[in-house]
Coordinates of C-alpha atoms and ligand atoms in Angstrom, one line a residue:
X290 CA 11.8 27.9 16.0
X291 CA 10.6 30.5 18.3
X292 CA 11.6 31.1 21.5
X293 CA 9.4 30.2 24.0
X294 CA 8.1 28.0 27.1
X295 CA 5.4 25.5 26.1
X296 CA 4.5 23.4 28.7
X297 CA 4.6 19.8 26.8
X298 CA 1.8 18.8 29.2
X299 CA -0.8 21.2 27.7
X300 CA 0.3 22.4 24.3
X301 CA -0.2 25.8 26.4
X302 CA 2.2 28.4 25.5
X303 CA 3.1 30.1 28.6
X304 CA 5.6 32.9 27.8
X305 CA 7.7 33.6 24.3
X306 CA 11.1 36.0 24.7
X307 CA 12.5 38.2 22.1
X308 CA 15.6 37.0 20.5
X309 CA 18.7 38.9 20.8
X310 CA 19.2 41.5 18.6
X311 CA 23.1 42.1 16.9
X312 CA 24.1 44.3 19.0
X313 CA 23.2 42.8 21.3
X314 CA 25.2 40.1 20.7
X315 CA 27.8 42.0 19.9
X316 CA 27.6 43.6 23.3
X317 CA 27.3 40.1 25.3
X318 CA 31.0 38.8 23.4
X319 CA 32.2 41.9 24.0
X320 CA 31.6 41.5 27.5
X321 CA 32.7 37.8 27.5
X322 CA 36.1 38.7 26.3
X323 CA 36.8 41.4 28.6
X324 CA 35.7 39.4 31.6
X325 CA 38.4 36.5 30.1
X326 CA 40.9 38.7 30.3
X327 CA 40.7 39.6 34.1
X328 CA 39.0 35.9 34.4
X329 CA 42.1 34.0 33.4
X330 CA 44.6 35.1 35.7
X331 CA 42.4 34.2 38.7
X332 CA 43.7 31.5 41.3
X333 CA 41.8 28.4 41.3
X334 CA 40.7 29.0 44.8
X335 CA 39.5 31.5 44.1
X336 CA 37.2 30.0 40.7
X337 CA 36.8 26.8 43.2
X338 CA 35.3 29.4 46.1
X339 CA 32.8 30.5 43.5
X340 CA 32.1 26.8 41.8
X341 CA 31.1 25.9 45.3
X342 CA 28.5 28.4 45.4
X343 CA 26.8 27.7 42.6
X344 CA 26.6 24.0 44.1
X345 CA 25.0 25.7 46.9
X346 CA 22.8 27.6 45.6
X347 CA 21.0 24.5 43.3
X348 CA 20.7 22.5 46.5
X349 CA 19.2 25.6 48.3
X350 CA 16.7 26.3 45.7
X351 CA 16.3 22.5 43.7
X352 CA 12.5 22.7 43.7
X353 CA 12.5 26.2 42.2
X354 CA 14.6 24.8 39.2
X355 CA 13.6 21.1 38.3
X356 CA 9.9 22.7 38.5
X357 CA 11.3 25.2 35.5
X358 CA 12.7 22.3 34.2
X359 CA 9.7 19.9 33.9
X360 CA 7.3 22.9 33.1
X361 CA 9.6 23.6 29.6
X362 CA 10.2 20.0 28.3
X363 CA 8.0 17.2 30.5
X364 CA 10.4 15.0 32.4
X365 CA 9.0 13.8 35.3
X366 CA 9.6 15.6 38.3
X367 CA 11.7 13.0 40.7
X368 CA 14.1 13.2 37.7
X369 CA 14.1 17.3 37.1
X370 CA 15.2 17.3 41.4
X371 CA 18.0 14.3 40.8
X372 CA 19.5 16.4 37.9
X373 CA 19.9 19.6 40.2
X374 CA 21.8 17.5 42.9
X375 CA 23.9 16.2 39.7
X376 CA 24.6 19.5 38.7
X377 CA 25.9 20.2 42.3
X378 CA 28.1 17.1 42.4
X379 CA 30.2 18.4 38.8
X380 CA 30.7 21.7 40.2
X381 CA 31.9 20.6 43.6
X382 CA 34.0 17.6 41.4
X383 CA 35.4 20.0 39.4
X384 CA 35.7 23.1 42.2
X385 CA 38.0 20.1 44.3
X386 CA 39.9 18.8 41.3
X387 CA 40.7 21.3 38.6
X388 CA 44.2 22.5 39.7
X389 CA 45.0 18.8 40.1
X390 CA 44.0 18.0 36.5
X391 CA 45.4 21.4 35.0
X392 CA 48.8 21.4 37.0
X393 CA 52.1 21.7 35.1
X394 CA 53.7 17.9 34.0
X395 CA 56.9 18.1 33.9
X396 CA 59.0 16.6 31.0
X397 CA 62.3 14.6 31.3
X398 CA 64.2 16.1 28.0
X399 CA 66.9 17.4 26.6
X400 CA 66.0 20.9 27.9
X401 CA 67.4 22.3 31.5
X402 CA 63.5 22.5 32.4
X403 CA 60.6 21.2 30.2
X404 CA 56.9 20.7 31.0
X405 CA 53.7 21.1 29.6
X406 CA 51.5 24.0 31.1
X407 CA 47.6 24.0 30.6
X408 CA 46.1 27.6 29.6
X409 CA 42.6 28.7 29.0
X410 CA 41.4 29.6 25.6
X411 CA 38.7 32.2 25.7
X412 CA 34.9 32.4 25.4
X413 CA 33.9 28.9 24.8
X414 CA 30.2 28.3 23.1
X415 CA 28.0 25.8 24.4
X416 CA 24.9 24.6 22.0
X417 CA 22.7 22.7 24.0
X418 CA 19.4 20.9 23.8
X419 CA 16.5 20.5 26.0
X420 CA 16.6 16.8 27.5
X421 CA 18.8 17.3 30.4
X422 CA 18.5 21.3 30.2
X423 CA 20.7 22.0 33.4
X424 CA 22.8 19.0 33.8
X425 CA 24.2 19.2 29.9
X426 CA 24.9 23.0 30.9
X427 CA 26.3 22.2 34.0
X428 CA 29.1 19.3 32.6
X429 CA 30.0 22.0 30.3
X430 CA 30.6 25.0 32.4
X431 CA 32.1 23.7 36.0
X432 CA 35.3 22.3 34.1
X433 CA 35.2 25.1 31.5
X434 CA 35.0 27.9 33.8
X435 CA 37.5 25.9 36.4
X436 CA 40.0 26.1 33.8
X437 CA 40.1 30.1 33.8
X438 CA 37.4 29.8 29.8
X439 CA 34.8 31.9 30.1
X440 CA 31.5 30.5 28.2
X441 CA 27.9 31.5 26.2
X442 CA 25.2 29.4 26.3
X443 CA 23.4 28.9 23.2
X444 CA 20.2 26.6 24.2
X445 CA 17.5 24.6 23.0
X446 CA 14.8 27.6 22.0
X447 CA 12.3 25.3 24.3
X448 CA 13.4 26.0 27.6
X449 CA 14.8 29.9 27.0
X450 CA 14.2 29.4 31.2
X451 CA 16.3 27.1 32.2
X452 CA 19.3 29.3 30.4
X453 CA 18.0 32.1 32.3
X454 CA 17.7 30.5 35.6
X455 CA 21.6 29.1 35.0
X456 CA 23.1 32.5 33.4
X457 CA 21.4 33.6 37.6
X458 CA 23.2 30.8 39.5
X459 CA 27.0 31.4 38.1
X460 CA 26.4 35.1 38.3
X461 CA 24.9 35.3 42.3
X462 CA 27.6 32.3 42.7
X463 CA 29.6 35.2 42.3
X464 CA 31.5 34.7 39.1
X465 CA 32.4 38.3 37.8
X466 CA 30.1 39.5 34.8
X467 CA 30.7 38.2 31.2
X468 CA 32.3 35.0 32.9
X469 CA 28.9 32.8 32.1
X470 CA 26.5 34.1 29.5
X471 CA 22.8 33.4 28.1
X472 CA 22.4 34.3 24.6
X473 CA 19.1 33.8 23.5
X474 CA 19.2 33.2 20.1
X475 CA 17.9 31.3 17.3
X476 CA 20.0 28.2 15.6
X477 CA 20.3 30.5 12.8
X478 CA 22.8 32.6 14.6
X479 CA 25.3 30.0 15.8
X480 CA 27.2 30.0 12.6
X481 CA 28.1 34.2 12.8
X482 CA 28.7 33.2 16.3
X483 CA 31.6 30.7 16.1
X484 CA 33.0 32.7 13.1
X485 CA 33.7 35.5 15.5
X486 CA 37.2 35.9 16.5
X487 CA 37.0 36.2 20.4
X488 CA 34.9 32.6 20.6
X489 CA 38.0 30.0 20.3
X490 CA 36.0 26.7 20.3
X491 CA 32.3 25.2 21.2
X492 CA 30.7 21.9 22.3
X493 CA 27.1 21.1 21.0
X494 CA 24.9 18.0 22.3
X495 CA 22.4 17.3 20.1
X496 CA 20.4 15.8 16.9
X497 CA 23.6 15.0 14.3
X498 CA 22.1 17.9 12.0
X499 CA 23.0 20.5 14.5
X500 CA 26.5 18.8 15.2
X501 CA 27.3 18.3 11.3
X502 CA 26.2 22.4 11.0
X503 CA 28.1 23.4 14.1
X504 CA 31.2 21.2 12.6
X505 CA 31.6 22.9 9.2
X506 CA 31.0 26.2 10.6
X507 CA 33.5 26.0 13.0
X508 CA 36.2 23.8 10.8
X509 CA 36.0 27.0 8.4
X510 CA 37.8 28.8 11.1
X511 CA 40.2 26.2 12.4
X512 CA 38.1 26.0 15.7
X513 CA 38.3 23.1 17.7
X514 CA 34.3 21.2 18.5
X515 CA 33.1 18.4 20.8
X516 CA 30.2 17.2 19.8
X517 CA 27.7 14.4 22.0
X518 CA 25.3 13.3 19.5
X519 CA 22.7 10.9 19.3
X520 CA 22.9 7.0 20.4
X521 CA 21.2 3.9 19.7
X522 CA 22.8 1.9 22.9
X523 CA 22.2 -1.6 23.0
X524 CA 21.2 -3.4 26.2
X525 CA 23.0 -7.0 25.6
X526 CA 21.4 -9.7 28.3
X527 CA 23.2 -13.5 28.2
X528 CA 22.4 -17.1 29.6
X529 CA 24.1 -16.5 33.0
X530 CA 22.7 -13.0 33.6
X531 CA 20.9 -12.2 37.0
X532 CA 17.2 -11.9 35.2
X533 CA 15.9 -9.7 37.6
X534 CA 17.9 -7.0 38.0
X535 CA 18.6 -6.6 34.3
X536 CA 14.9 -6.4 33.8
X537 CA 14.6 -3.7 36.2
X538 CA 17.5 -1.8 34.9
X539 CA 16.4 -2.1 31.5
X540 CA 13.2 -0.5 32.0
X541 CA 14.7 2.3 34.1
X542 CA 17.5 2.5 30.8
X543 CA 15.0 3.0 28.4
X544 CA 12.5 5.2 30.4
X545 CA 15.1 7.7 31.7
X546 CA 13.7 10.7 31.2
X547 CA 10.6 10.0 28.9
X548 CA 13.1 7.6 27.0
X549 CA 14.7 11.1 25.2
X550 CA 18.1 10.5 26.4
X551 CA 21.1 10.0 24.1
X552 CA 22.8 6.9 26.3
X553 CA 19.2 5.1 26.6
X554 CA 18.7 1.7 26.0
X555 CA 17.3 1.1 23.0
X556 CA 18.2 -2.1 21.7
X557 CA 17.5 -4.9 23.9
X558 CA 19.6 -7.7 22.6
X559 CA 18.6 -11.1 24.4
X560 CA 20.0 -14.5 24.1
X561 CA 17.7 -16.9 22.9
X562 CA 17.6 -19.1 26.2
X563 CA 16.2 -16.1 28.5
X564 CA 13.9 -14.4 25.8
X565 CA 10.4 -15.4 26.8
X566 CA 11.0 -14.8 30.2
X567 CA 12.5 -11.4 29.9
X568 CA 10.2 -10.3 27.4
X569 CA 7.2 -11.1 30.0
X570 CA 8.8 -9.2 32.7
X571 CA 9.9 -6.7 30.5
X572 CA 6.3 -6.2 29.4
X573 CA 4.9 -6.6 32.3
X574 CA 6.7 -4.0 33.7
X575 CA 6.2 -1.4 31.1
X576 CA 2.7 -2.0 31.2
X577 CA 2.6 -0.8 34.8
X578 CA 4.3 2.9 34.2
X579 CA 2.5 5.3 35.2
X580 CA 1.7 8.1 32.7
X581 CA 0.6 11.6 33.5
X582 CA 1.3 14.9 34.7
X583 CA 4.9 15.5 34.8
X584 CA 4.6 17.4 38.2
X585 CA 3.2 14.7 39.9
X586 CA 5.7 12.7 41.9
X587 CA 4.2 9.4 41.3
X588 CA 4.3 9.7 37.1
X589 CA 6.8 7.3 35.5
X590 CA 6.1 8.8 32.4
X591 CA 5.6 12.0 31.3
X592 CA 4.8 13.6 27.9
X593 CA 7.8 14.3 25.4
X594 CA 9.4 17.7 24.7
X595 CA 7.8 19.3 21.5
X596 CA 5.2 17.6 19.1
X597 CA 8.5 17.6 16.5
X598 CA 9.8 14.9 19.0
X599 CA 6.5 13.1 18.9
X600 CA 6.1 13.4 15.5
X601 CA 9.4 11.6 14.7
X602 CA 9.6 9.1 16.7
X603 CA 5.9 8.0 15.6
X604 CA 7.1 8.3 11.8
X605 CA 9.4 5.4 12.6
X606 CA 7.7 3.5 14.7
X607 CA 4.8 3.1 11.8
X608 CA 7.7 2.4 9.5
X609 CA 9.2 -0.6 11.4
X610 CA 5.2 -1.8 11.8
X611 CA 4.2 -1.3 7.9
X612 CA 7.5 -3.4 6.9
X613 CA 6.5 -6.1 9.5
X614 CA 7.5 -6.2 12.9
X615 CA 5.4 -6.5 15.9
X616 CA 4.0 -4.2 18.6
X617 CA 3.8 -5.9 22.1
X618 CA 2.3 -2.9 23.6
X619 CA 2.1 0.9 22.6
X620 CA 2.5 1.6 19.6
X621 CA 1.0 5.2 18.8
X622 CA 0.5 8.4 20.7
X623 CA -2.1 8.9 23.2
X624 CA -5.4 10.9 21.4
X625 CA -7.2 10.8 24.3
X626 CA -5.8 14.0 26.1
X627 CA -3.7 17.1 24.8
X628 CA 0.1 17.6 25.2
X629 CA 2.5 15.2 23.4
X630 CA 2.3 12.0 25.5
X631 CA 3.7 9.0 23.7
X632 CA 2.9 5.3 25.5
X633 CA 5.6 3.0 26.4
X634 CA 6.1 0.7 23.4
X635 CA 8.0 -2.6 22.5
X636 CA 8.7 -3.1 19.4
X637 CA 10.0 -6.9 18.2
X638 CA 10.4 -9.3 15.1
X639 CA 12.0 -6.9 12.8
X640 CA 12.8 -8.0 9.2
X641 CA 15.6 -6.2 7.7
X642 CA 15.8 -3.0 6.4
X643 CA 13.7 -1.1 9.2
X644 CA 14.6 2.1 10.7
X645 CA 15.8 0.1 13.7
X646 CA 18.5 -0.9 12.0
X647 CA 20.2 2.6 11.7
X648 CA 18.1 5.5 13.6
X649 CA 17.6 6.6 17.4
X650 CA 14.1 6.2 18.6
X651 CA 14.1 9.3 21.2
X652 CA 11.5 8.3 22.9
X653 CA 10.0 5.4 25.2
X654 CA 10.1 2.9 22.7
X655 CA 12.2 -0.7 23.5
X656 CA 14.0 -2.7 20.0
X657 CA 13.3 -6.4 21.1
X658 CA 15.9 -8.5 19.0
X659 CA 16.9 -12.4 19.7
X660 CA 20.1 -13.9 19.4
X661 CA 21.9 -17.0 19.2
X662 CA 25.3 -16.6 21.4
X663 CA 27.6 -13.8 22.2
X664 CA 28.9 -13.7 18.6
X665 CA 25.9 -12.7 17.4
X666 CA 25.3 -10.4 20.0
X667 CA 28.3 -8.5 19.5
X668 CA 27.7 -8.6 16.0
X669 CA 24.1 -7.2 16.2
X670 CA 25.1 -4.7 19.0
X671 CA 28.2 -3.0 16.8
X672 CA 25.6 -3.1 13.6
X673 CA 24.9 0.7 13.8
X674 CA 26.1 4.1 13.0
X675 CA 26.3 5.1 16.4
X676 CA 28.7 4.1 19.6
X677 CA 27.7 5.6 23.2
X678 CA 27.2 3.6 25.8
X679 CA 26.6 0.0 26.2
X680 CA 25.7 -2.1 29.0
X681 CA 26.0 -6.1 28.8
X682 CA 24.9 -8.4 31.0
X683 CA 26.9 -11.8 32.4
X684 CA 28.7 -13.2 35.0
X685 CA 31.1 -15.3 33.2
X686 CA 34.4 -13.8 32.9
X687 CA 35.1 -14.9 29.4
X688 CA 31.9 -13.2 28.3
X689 CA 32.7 -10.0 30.0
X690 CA 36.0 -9.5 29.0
X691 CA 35.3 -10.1 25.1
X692 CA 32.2 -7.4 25.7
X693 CA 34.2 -4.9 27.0
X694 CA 37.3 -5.4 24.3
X695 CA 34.8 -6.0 21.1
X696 CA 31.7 -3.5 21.8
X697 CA 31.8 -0.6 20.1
X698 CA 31.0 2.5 22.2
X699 CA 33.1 5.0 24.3
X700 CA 31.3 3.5 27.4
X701 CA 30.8 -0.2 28.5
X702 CA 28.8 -1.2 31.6
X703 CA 29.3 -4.5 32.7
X704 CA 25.8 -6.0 35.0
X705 CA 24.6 -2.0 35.5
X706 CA 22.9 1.2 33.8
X707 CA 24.4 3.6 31.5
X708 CA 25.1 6.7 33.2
X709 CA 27.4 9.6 33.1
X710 CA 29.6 10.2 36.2
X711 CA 31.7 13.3 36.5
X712 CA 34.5 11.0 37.6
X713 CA 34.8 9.1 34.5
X714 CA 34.6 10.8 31.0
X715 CA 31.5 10.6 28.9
X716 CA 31.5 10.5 25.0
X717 CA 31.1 8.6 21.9
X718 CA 32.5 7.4 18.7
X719 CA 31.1 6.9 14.9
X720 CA 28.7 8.8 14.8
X721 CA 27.7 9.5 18.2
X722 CA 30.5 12.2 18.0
X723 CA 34.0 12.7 19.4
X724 CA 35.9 14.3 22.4
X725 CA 34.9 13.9 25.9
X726 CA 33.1 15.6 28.6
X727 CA 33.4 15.1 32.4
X728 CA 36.3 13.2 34.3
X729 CA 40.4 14.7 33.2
X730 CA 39.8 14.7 30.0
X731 CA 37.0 16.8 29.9
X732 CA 38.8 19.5 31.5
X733 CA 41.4 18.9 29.0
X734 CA 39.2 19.4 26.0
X735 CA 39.1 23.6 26.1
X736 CA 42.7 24.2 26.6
X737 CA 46.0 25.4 25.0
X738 CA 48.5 22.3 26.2
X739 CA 51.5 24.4 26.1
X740 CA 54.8 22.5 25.6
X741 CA 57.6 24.9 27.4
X742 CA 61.3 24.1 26.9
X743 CA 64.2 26.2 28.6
X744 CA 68.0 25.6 27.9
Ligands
NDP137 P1 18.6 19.7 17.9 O1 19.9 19.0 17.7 O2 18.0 20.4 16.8 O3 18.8 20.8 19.1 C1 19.9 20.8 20.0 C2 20.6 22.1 20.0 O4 21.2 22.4 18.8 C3 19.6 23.3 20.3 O5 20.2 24.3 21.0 C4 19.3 23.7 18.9 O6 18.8 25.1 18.8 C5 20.6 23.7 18.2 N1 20.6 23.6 16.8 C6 19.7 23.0 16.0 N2 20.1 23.1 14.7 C7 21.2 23.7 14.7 C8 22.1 24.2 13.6 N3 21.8 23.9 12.4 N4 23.2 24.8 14.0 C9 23.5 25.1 15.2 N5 22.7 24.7 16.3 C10 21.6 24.0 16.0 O7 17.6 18.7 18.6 P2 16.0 18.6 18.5 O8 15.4 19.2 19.6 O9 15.5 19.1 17.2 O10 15.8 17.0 18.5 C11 15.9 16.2 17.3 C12 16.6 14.9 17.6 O11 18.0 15.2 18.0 C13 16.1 14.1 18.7 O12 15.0 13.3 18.2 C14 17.3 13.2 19.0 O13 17.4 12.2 18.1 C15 18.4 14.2 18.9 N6 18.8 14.8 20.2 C16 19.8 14.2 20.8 C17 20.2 14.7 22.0 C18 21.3 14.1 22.8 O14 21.3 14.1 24.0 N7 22.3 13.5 22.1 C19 19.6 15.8 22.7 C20 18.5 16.4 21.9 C21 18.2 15.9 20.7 P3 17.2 25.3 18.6 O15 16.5 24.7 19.7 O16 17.1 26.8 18.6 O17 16.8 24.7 17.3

């Protein structure tokens, strides 16, 4: 895939960018490790005085970079300026909390002093993907660089800007040289990359492809991965669920971001009783997004990120519709102008065997599926390969606490939207992928836990 800024809009390409040669890779992890050495030894003030910069600096110039952001991959532009202020709240989370989370805990033994001491491990890689092209980067680097790692960026070849314009903000945030890096490389190069002996571990968010490929690569060398993979989140609504507001969230759920986010909504599981009415509303609503120009700050819905992305999620939406289930709206992508713009689609009355059984739909498309009671629910909500994040809707106590004991996800959201928070950790199981990002734990994913006993 070559690298290059294609504005998703247009099918225009706007700029391409060489790829990295081997040296000068070479010289870039070369660079990285000599910064770590210096880098690791600095106070946390010190890191947290620089962290807070960088926070600055996206506030002070947040147009600049969600207009990068929605010129490489689409997303409408009220969400490209809510993703800089994100990025600003994880630095400043992790600038106020790091030497709390990574402080010494001491050990009652049979030693004269034991505790366990949290140490950086090196260069870290990050392979990331275009969706949420800073905030990903951003939930990656403000607890990796707060614990004393220094990291490379490997991004999605599609917005080779973005990297750019982030490599920029650590370095005028003041972070010494080498401490945050850009590579721009092709896929093809990750491999050599986590085989090299200075890189001590990476974290890849992306299709399950990539993760398997990062995985094997990096289990060869005994090199610790966290990978965030894809989801297929279901959206469970009850009897005594307030109608309303789960209609509105579920609409925002599923059309965060063009609908190409990995803890979507994309299973809409509905009790029988409240069906007909959410699926009016639910309709109703979609059929009121408004679909355009990603720049303009009235567009609900702007185009997806590549044709690829386009091109995929069609192929299973004409699947589920040649084995029998029924299109409410949408349905195929939108001829009638260039770029890849996909309409919002619902999807319902699957029989079995349909990709919506087992695949993600990254893209605006809603899974309509009825149920019977909360058994059923569960039952149809856990029937996947994935587990991300699941939000279930009910106010009876009963209901709630079976939900969040017998869904299986890393996240459950009880009455309210899937989101990441960088107070609480974000990650899946099955395969959605395992460690954790954000909250202590995340912090706690790229170190050496060092048990130290003294006589
Ligand atoms: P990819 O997984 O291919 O891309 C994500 C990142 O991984 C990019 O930096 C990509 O680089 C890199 N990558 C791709 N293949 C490899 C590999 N073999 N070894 C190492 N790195 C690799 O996502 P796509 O853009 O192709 O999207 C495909 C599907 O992936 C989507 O439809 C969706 O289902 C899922 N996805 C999920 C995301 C999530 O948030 N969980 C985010 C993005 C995609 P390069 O761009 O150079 O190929």
């Amino acid at each position: 895939m070559a690298i290059a800024t294609i504005n998703p809009a247009t099918g225009e390409t706007l700029q391409t960018f060489t790829p990295l040669t081997e040296a000068e890779i070479e010289g870039k992890l070369d660079l990285a490790q000599k910064a770590f050495v210096e880098y690791r030894n600095t106070p946390f003030a010190q890191r947290a005085e620089w962290m807070n910069e960088a926070a600055r600096i996206l506030e002070r110039d947040r147009d600049r970079f969600a207009k990068i952001m929605t010129l490489e991959m689409g997303k409408p532009i009220k969400g490209a300026i809510a993703e800089v202020d994100k990025c600003a709240l994880v630095c400043r989370y992790y600038a106020e909390r790091a030497a709390e989370f990574l402080a010494d805990v001491p050990a009652s033994t049979d030693a004269s002093s034991s505790f366990v001491k949290y140490e950086p491990l090196g260069i870290i890689l990050a392979v990331m993907p275009w969706n949420f092209p800073f905030w990903q980067v951003f939930r990656f680097a403000a607890p990796a660089l707060m614990a004393g790692n220094v990291g490379i960026l490997k991004h999605a070849s599609n917005v080779p800007q973005c990297a750019l314009a982030i490599e920029e903000i650590f370095k005028a945030a003041g972070f010494p040289a080498g401490v945050f890096q850009t590579l721009l490389v092709g896929s093809d190069k990750v491999a050599a990359i986590i085989a090299d002996d200075r890189v001590k571990a990476a974290t890849l968010t992306g299709s399950e492809a990539a993760g398997i490929s990062l995985a094997v690569a990096a289990s060869k060398q005994i090199k610790k991965t966290v990978l965030e993979l894809g989801g297929s989140d279901p959206f469970i609504v009850l009897e005594s669920a307030d109608l309303s507001a789960a209609v509105s969230t579920a609409v925002a759920a599923r059309m965060l971001n063009n609908g190409q986010s990995c803890i979507a909504a994309k299973r809409f599981i509905l009790h029988s009783s409240i069906a007909d009415e959410f699926e009016q509303r639910f309709l109703e609503k979609f059929q009121a997004l408004k679909i355009g120009d990603p720049m303009n700050p009235e567009t609900d819905l702007g185009p997806l990120a590549t044709p690829g992305i386009v091109q995929d999620l069609d192929g299973l939406v004409q699947t589920c519709i040649a084995k029998g289930a029924k299109v409410l709206t949408g349905g195929k992508p939108l001829s009638d102008r260039p770029g890849n713009f996909y309409p919002a689609t619902i999807l319902t009355d699957f029989p079995p065997g349909t990709p919506a059984d087992n695949e993600e739909f990254f893209g605006p498309v809603a899974l309509l599926f009825r149920v019977a009671d909360i058994d059923e629910a569960i039952a149809r909500a856990n029937a996947i390969p994935f587990g991300l994040g699941a939000s279930a809707w009910t106010t009876v106590e009963k209901e709630r606490d079976r939900l969040i004991s017998e869904l299986e996800a890393g996240a459950v959201f009880i009455n309210g939207l899937v989101k990441s928070d960088p107070r609480l950790p974000f990650g899946g199981i099955k395969r959605s992928g395992y460690g954790r990002e954000l909250g202590v734990q995340g912090i706690h994913e790229f170190v050496n836990i060092k048990t130290v006993w003294v006589k």
